[in-house]
């Protein structure tokens, strides 16, 4: 069996897995093995997720007895794939020749569950006694050079209509991929949720309603404060007419509250949209 013989779901899952947490084992000189194999180490808290992966490859992947490794036997499949995912020095690279296969939500979902994080910011307005819960998603792939990450960034943005940005880090090669707006993060969660909804142990990562309730329960310590969470209704797309009117009203000197009333949009939706418009140089 080779990569082309796999189902669409299998191709997307195995490609994302090798890019992220998984690895193709090396063949060393004088080794008795004729083919490479697959290996993926994980914590026992993620066992359910690895069992989900394994269901797609019943004849290829299996769990070691200690339930912390998902592995395969030595197979021609992984021997053929090795040069796509590793350079001549044995370091990982993005498989440019295979990305055209990677167009299903499974690819995005596995990248996110393997190496992604749903980060929550909670700015507090003590004057108004408000707590704002805002999600942002990142893919921690700093083990790839910037050029490789840019290749993956472009593929994800074009294929899934997202807007991943390169974000600087001090470790690895210095960059990760990050969604900088709430709207983009919620879009990512919406794209992947149905694919991985059968993995309850990972809900904190892909189910915004579930995660939001977790965060709400944590913030009960500030008595008398109101918690405002970001949701899709607050960030529904603006029409071009709304954007033009928003810019006109802001240039006319209206306050955020007055613009919110005029456009019948939530106050913080106006704040975030104006921030985005300024960043794009339109205001």
mmCIF file of C-alpha atoms in Angstrom:
data_model
loop_
_atom_site.group_PDB
_atom_site.id
_atom_site.type_symbol
_atom_site.label_atom_id
_atom_site.label_comp_id
_atom_site.label_asym_id
_atom_site.label_seq_id
_atom_site.Cartn_x
_atom_site.Cartn_y
_atom_site.Cartn_z
ATOM 1 C CA UNK A 1 0.000 0.000 0.000
ATOM 2 C CA UNK A 2 1.221 3.486 -0.926
ATOM 3 C CA UNK A 3 0.031 7.027 -0.202
ATOM 4 C CA UNK A 4 -2.068 7.186 -3.367
ATOM 5 C CA UNK A 5 -3.874 3.986 -2.311
ATOM 6 C CA UNK A 6 -5.116 5.499 0.954
ATOM 7 C CA UNK A 7 -8.583 6.997 1.294
ATOM 8 C CA UNK A 8 -8.947 10.796 1.293
ATOM 9 C CA UNK A 9 -9.424 10.816 5.083
ATOM 10 C CA UNK A 10 -6.390 8.590 5.629
ATOM 11 C CA UNK A 11 -4.148 10.778 3.451
ATOM 12 C CA UNK A 12 -5.184 13.937 5.295
ATOM 13 C CA UNK A 13 -4.759 12.401 8.752
ATOM 14 C CA UNK A 14 -1.411 10.731 8.125
ATOM 15 C CA UNK A 15 0.060 13.845 6.452
ATOM 16 C CA UNK A 16 -1.018 16.127 9.301
ATOM 17 C CA UNK A 17 0.189 13.600 11.891
ATOM 18 C CA UNK A 18 3.675 13.380 10.392
ATOM 19 C CA UNK A 19 3.897 17.175 10.116
ATOM 20 C CA UNK A 20 2.867 17.503 13.766
ATOM 21 C CA UNK A 21 3.351 14.962 16.592
ATOM 22 C CA UNK A 22 4.235 11.897 14.563
ATOM 23 C CA UNK A 23 7.477 10.826 12.978
ATOM 24 C CA UNK A 24 8.757 8.380 10.391
ATOM 25 C CA UNK A 25 11.535 6.377 11.985
ATOM 26 C CA UNK A 26 14.936 6.415 10.302
ATOM 27 C CA UNK A 27 16.673 3.464 8.691
ATOM 28 C CA UNK A 28 20.218 3.236 10.020
ATOM 29 C CA UNK A 29 23.189 1.631 8.324
ATOM 30 C CA UNK A 30 23.368 -2.131 8.908
ATOM 31 C CA UNK A 31 19.747 -2.143 10.109
ATOM 32 C CA UNK A 32 17.897 -5.387 9.496
ATOM 33 C CA UNK A 33 14.745 -3.431 8.649
ATOM 34 C CA UNK A 34 13.999 -2.908 4.973
ATOM 35 C CA UNK A 35 11.325 -0.238 5.451
ATOM 36 C CA UNK A 36 10.593 2.749 7.649
ATOM 37 C CA UNK A 37 7.815 2.773 10.238
ATOM 38 C CA UNK A 38 5.586 5.354 11.951
ATOM 39 C CA UNK A 39 5.763 6.384 15.607
ATOM 40 C CA UNK A 40 3.843 8.883 17.698
ATOM 41 C CA UNK A 41 4.378 9.483 21.418
ATOM 42 C CA UNK A 42 1.613 10.982 23.562
ATOM 43 C CA UNK A 43 0.417 11.406 27.138
ATOM 44 C CA UNK A 44 -2.247 9.070 28.529
ATOM 45 C CA UNK A 45 -4.640 12.032 28.687
ATOM 46 C CA UNK A 46 -4.703 11.929 24.873
ATOM 47 C CA UNK A 47 -5.273 8.180 24.537
ATOM 48 C CA UNK A 48 -8.853 8.619 23.321
ATOM 49 C CA UNK A 49 -7.666 10.934 20.556
ATOM 50 C CA UNK A 50 -5.029 8.424 19.412
ATOM 51 C CA UNK A 51 -7.637 5.670 19.368
ATOM 52 C CA UNK A 52 -9.691 7.927 17.096
ATOM 53 C CA UNK A 53 -6.724 8.116 14.702
ATOM 54 C CA UNK A 54 -6.161 4.385 14.904
ATOM 55 C CA UNK A 55 -9.743 3.668 13.750
ATOM 56 C CA UNK A 56 -8.868 5.158 10.367
ATOM 57 C CA UNK A 57 -5.883 2.772 10.004
ATOM 58 C CA UNK A 58 -7.000 -0.587 11.464
ATOM 59 C CA UNK A 59 -4.468 -2.523 9.393
ATOM 60 C CA UNK A 60 -1.598 -0.060 9.789
ATOM 61 C CA UNK A 61 -1.502 1.554 13.260
ATOM 62 C CA UNK A 62 -1.660 -0.015 16.702
ATOM 63 C CA UNK A 63 -0.980 0.956 20.317
ATOM 64 C CA UNK A 64 1.990 -0.303 22.268
ATOM 65 C CA UNK A 65 1.169 -2.098 25.502
ATOM 66 C CA UNK A 66 1.954 0.950 27.658
ATOM 67 C CA UNK A 67 -0.629 3.034 25.711
ATOM 68 C CA UNK A 68 1.733 5.971 25.173
ATOM 69 C CA UNK A 69 2.893 5.169 21.623
ATOM 70 C CA UNK A 70 0.902 4.854 18.424
ATOM 71 C CA UNK A 71 3.073 2.907 15.970
ATOM 72 C CA UNK A 72 3.138 0.893 12.772
ATOM 73 C CA UNK A 73 5.167 -1.999 11.464
ATOM 74 C CA UNK A 74 7.905 -1.302 8.928
ATOM 75 C CA UNK A 75 6.029 -0.629 5.701
ATOM 76 C CA UNK A 76 6.810 0.509 2.132
ATOM 77 C CA UNK A 77 4.183 3.255 2.684
ATOM 78 C CA UNK A 78 6.436 5.083 5.153
ATOM 79 C CA UNK A 79 9.601 4.374 3.198
ATOM 80 C CA UNK A 80 8.055 6.139 0.192
ATOM 81 C CA UNK A 81 6.788 9.008 2.362
ATOM 82 C CA UNK A 82 10.079 9.621 4.171
ATOM 83 C CA UNK A 83 11.691 11.887 1.550
ATOM 84 C CA UNK A 84 8.519 13.981 1.349
ATOM 85 C CA UNK A 85 8.658 14.848 5.065
ATOM 86 C CA UNK A 86 12.422 14.907 5.771
ATOM 87 C CA UNK A 87 15.324 16.706 4.118
ATOM 88 C CA UNK A 88 18.768 15.272 3.398
ATOM 89 C CA UNK A 89 19.883 16.054 6.968
ATOM 90 C CA UNK A 90 16.965 14.137 8.455
ATOM 91 C CA UNK A 91 15.101 17.241 9.622
ATOM 92 C CA UNK A 92 11.374 17.626 9.082
ATOM 93 C CA UNK A 93 10.054 19.632 6.149
ATOM 94 C CA UNK A 94 6.592 20.484 4.832
ATOM 95 C CA UNK A 95 5.664 18.001 2.028
ATOM 96 C CA UNK A 96 5.063 20.486 -0.787
ATOM 97 C CA UNK A 97 4.323 17.765 -3.368
ATOM 98 C CA UNK A 98 1.557 16.258 -1.206
ATOM 99 C CA UNK A 99 -0.291 19.361 -0.011
ATOM 100 C CA UNK A 100 -2.774 19.219 -2.878
ATOM 101 C CA UNK A 101 -4.148 16.059 -1.231
ATOM 102 C CA UNK A 102 -4.607 17.838 2.105
ATOM 103 C CA UNK A 103 -7.896 19.651 1.669
ATOM 104 C CA UNK A 104 -10.252 17.977 4.169
ATOM 105 C CA UNK A 105 -11.110 19.306 7.646
ATOM 106 C CA UNK A 106 -9.334 16.191 8.976
ATOM 107 C CA UNK A 107 -5.992 17.726 7.971
ATOM 108 C CA UNK A 108 -6.687 20.973 9.814
ATOM 109 C CA UNK A 109 -8.203 19.156 12.805
ATOM 110 C CA UNK A 110 -5.197 16.873 13.328
ATOM 111 C CA UNK A 111 -2.719 19.739 13.032
ATOM 112 C CA UNK A 112 -4.722 21.620 15.653
ATOM 113 C CA UNK A 113 -5.205 18.720 18.090
ATOM 114 C CA UNK A 114 -1.567 17.613 17.744
ATOM 115 C CA UNK A 115 0.273 20.933 17.870
ATOM 116 C CA UNK A 116 -2.380 23.599 18.325
ATOM 117 C CA UNK A 117 -3.625 25.545 21.298
ATOM 118 C CA UNK A 118 -6.851 27.401 22.042
ATOM 119 C CA UNK A 119 -5.624 30.325 24.136
ATOM 120 C CA UNK A 120 -7.988 32.456 26.186
ATOM 121 C CA UNK A 121 -7.369 36.111 27.030
ATOM 122 C CA UNK A 122 -9.414 37.670 29.819
ATOM 123 C CA UNK A 123 -8.981 41.459 29.962
ATOM 124 C CA UNK A 124 -10.836 43.062 32.856
ATOM 125 C CA UNK A 125 -12.502 46.487 32.918
ATOM 126 C CA UNK A 126 -12.647 47.220 36.638
ATOM 127 C CA UNK A 127 -14.430 50.540 36.113
ATOM 128 C CA UNK A 128 -17.344 48.869 34.334
ATOM 129 C CA UNK A 129 -16.909 45.546 36.196
ATOM 130 C CA UNK A 130 -16.660 43.569 32.950
ATOM 131 C CA UNK A 131 -14.553 40.526 32.045
ATOM 132 C CA UNK A 132 -14.062 39.775 28.349
ATOM 133 C CA UNK A 133 -13.308 36.163 27.397
ATOM 134 C CA UNK A 134 -11.664 35.980 23.979
ATOM 135 C CA UNK A 135 -10.267 32.908 22.139
ATOM 136 C CA UNK A 136 -7.230 32.799 19.845
ATOM 137 C CA UNK A 137 -5.766 29.737 18.128
ATOM 138 C CA UNK A 138 -2.142 28.932 17.292
ATOM 139 C CA UNK A 139 -0.236 26.074 15.684
ATOM 140 C CA UNK A 140 3.054 25.542 17.518
ATOM 141 C CA UNK A 141 5.186 24.407 14.593
ATOM 142 C CA UNK A 142 8.349 26.342 15.455
ATOM 143 C CA UNK A 143 10.432 23.270 14.587
ATOM 144 C CA UNK A 144 10.006 24.254 10.909
ATOM 145 C CA UNK A 145 12.031 26.972 9.145
ATOM 146 C CA UNK A 146 10.175 30.149 8.201
ATOM 147 C CA UNK A 147 10.112 29.218 4.514
ATOM 148 C CA UNK A 148 8.404 25.900 5.277
ATOM 149 C CA UNK A 149 5.891 27.517 7.618
ATOM 150 C CA UNK A 150 5.080 30.095 4.948
ATOM 151 C CA UNK A 151 4.328 27.253 2.540
ATOM 152 C CA UNK A 152 1.956 25.655 5.047
ATOM 153 C CA UNK A 153 0.464 29.034 5.967
ATOM 154 C CA UNK A 154 -0.424 29.772 2.351
ATOM 155 C CA UNK A 155 -1.915 26.317 1.878
ATOM 156 C CA UNK A 156 -4.123 26.549 4.983
ATOM 157 C CA UNK A 157 -5.287 30.071 4.186
ATOM 158 C CA UNK A 158 -6.136 29.296 0.575
ATOM 159 C CA UNK A 159 -7.703 25.887 1.220
ATOM 160 C CA UNK A 160 -9.753 26.694 4.314
ATOM 161 C CA UNK A 161 -10.284 30.429 3.786
ATOM 162 C CA UNK A 162 -8.456 31.282 7.004
ATOM 163 C CA UNK A 163 -5.949 34.005 7.824
ATOM 164 C CA UNK A 164 -3.024 32.422 9.679
ATOM 165 C CA UNK A 165 -0.168 34.828 10.390
ATOM 166 C CA UNK A 166 3.474 34.117 11.147
ATOM 167 C CA UNK A 167 4.072 34.981 14.792
ATOM 168 C CA UNK A 168 7.569 35.333 16.288
ATOM 169 C CA UNK A 169 8.879 33.008 18.999
ATOM 170 C CA UNK A 170 12.208 32.717 20.793
ATOM 171 C CA UNK A 171 12.525 28.940 20.451
ATOM 172 C CA UNK A 172 12.939 26.634 17.467
ATOM 173 C CA UNK A 173 13.229 28.456 14.156
ATOM 174 C CA UNK A 174 11.479 31.465 15.660
ATOM 175 C CA UNK A 175 7.934 31.325 14.237
ATOM 176 C CA UNK A 176 4.532 29.734 14.797
ATOM 177 C CA UNK A 177 1.233 30.118 12.930
ATOM 178 C CA UNK A 178 -1.433 32.153 14.690
ATOM 179 C CA UNK A 179 -4.985 33.324 14.035
ATOM 180 C CA UNK A 180 -5.065 36.863 15.377
ATOM 181 C CA UNK A 181 -8.793 37.578 15.241
ATOM 182 C CA UNK A 182 -11.672 36.052 17.180
ATOM 183 C CA UNK A 183 -13.663 35.623 13.987
ATOM 184 C CA UNK A 184 -10.885 33.535 12.399
ATOM 185 C CA UNK A 185 -10.507 31.387 15.518
ATOM 186 C CA UNK A 186 -14.231 30.656 15.654
ATOM 187 C CA UNK A 187 -14.112 29.787 11.953
ATOM 188 C CA UNK A 188 -11.322 27.266 12.623
ATOM 189 C CA UNK A 189 -13.338 25.658 15.430
ATOM 190 C CA UNK A 190 -16.424 25.535 13.234
ATOM 191 C CA UNK A 191 -14.496 23.882 10.391
ATOM 192 C CA UNK A 192 -13.024 21.141 12.575
ATOM 193 C CA UNK A 193 -15.678 20.442 15.223
ATOM 194 C CA UNK A 194 -17.839 17.965 13.304
ATOM 195 C CA UNK A 195 -14.794 15.930 12.267
ATOM 196 C CA UNK A 196 -13.550 15.396 15.830
ATOM 197 C CA UNK A 197 -16.790 15.698 17.834
ATOM 198 C CA UNK A 198 -16.530 12.025 18.876
ATOM 199 C CA UNK A 199 -13.455 12.750 21.057
ATOM 200 C CA UNK A 200 -14.950 14.117 24.326
ATOM 201 C CA UNK A 201 -11.574 14.325 26.074
ATOM 202 C CA UNK A 202 -10.437 16.973 23.564
ATOM 203 C CA UNK A 203 -13.558 19.166 23.756
ATOM 204 C CA UNK A 204 -11.661 21.838 25.700
ATOM 205 C CA UNK A 205 -9.679 22.433 22.536
ATOM 206 C CA UNK A 206 -12.264 22.376 19.726
ATOM 207 C CA UNK A 207 -15.675 23.097 21.348
ATOM 208 C CA UNK A 208 -15.989 26.809 22.089
ATOM 209 C CA UNK A 209 -19.275 26.512 24.015
ATOM 210 C CA UNK A 210 -17.736 23.865 26.273
ATOM 211 C CA UNK A 211 -14.502 25.839 26.768
ATOM 212 C CA UNK A 212 -16.429 29.049 27.315
ATOM 213 C CA UNK A 213 -18.407 27.459 30.152
ATOM 214 C CA UNK A 214 -15.153 26.208 31.676
ATOM 215 C CA UNK A 215 -13.763 29.744 31.645
ATOM 216 C CA UNK A 216 -17.005 31.229 32.998
ATOM 217 C CA UNK A 217 -16.854 28.918 36.019
ATOM 218 C CA UNK A 218 -13.250 29.999 36.669
ATOM 219 C CA UNK A 219 -14.163 33.683 36.722
ATOM 220 C CA UNK A 220 -16.790 33.554 39.456
ATOM 221 C CA UNK A 221 -14.131 34.747 41.909
ATOM 222 C CA UNK A 222 -14.757 38.412 40.998
ATOM 223 C CA UNK A 223 -18.046 39.097 42.704
ATOM 224 C CA UNK A 224 -20.306 41.576 40.939
ATOM 225 C CA UNK A 225 -18.477 41.364 37.591
ATOM 226 C CA UNK A 226 -20.224 40.531 34.327
ATOM 227 C CA UNK A 227 -18.494 38.115 31.959
ATOM 228 C CA UNK A 228 -18.832 38.827 28.226
ATOM 229 C CA UNK A 229 -17.727 36.042 25.897
ATOM 230 C CA UNK A 230 -16.984 36.178 22.192
ATOM 231 C CA UNK A 231 -19.299 34.164 19.957
ATOM 232 C CA UNK A 232 -20.064 33.872 16.288
ATOM 233 C CA UNK A 233 -23.050 36.225 16.393
ATOM 234 C CA UNK A 234 -20.889 39.047 17.678
ATOM 235 C CA UNK A 235 -18.488 38.537 14.796
ATOM 236 C CA UNK A 236 -20.782 37.883 11.844
ATOM 237 C CA UNK A 237 -19.286 39.235 8.630
ATOM 238 C CA UNK A 238 -19.660 42.937 7.856
ATOM 239 C CA UNK A 239 -20.979 43.863 4.423
ATOM 240 C CA UNK A 240 -18.998 46.330 2.304
ATOM 241 C CA UNK A 241 -21.799 48.861 2.836
ATOM 242 C CA UNK A 242 -21.477 48.467 6.623
ATOM 243 C CA UNK A 243 -17.697 48.842 6.470
ATOM 244 C CA UNK A 244 -17.953 52.047 4.408
ATOM 245 C CA UNK A 245 -20.544 53.460 6.777
ATOM 246 C CA UNK A 246 -18.457 52.450 9.800
ATOM 247 C CA UNK A 247 -15.431 54.323 8.407
ATOM 248 C CA UNK A 248 -17.580 57.358 7.583
ATOM 249 C CA UNK A 249 -19.124 57.487 11.056
ATOM 250 C CA UNK A 250 -15.735 57.107 12.755
ATOM 251 C CA UNK A 251 -14.218 59.889 10.632
ATOM 252 C CA UNK A 252 -17.208 62.038 11.559
ATOM 253 C CA UNK A 253 -16.174 61.747 15.198
ATOM 254 C CA UNK A 254 -18.897 59.458 16.541
ATOM 255 C CA UNK A 255 -18.088 57.336 19.599
ATOM 256 C CA UNK A 256 -17.980 53.546 19.513
ATOM 257 C CA UNK A 257 -21.274 53.452 21.389
ATOM 258 C CA UNK A 258 -22.954 55.804 18.906
ATOM 259 C CA UNK A 259 -21.643 53.763 15.945
ATOM 260 C CA UNK A 260 -22.872 50.589 17.642
ATOM 261 C CA UNK A 261 -26.369 52.044 17.864
ATOM 262 C CA UNK A 262 -26.308 53.369 14.286
ATOM 263 C CA UNK A 263 -25.216 50.020 12.805
ATOM 264 C CA UNK A 264 -27.206 47.869 15.239
ATOM 265 C CA UNK A 265 -24.026 45.995 16.131
ATOM 266 C CA UNK A 266 -22.678 44.997 19.579
ATOM 267 C CA UNK A 267 -20.254 47.539 21.081
ATOM 268 C CA UNK A 268 -17.268 45.177 21.153
ATOM 269 C CA UNK A 269 -17.940 44.032 17.604
ATOM 270 C CA UNK A 270 -17.440 47.669 16.571
ATOM 271 C CA UNK A 271 -14.239 47.914 18.624
ATOM 272 C CA UNK A 272 -12.708 44.784 17.044
ATOM 273 C CA UNK A 273 -13.778 45.742 13.513
ATOM 274 C CA UNK A 274 -12.284 49.238 13.797
ATOM 275 C CA UNK A 275 -9.045 47.700 15.077
ATOM 276 C CA UNK A 276 -8.982 45.397 12.040
ATOM 277 C CA UNK A 277 -9.717 48.296 9.652
ATOM 278 C CA UNK A 278 -6.876 50.385 11.135
ATOM 279 C CA UNK A 279 -4.482 47.448 10.887
ATOM 280 C CA UNK A 280 -5.342 47.082 7.200
ATOM 281 C CA UNK A 281 -4.619 50.791 6.659
ATOM 282 C CA UNK A 282 -8.156 51.820 5.726
ATOM 283 C CA UNK A 283 -8.587 54.274 8.594
#
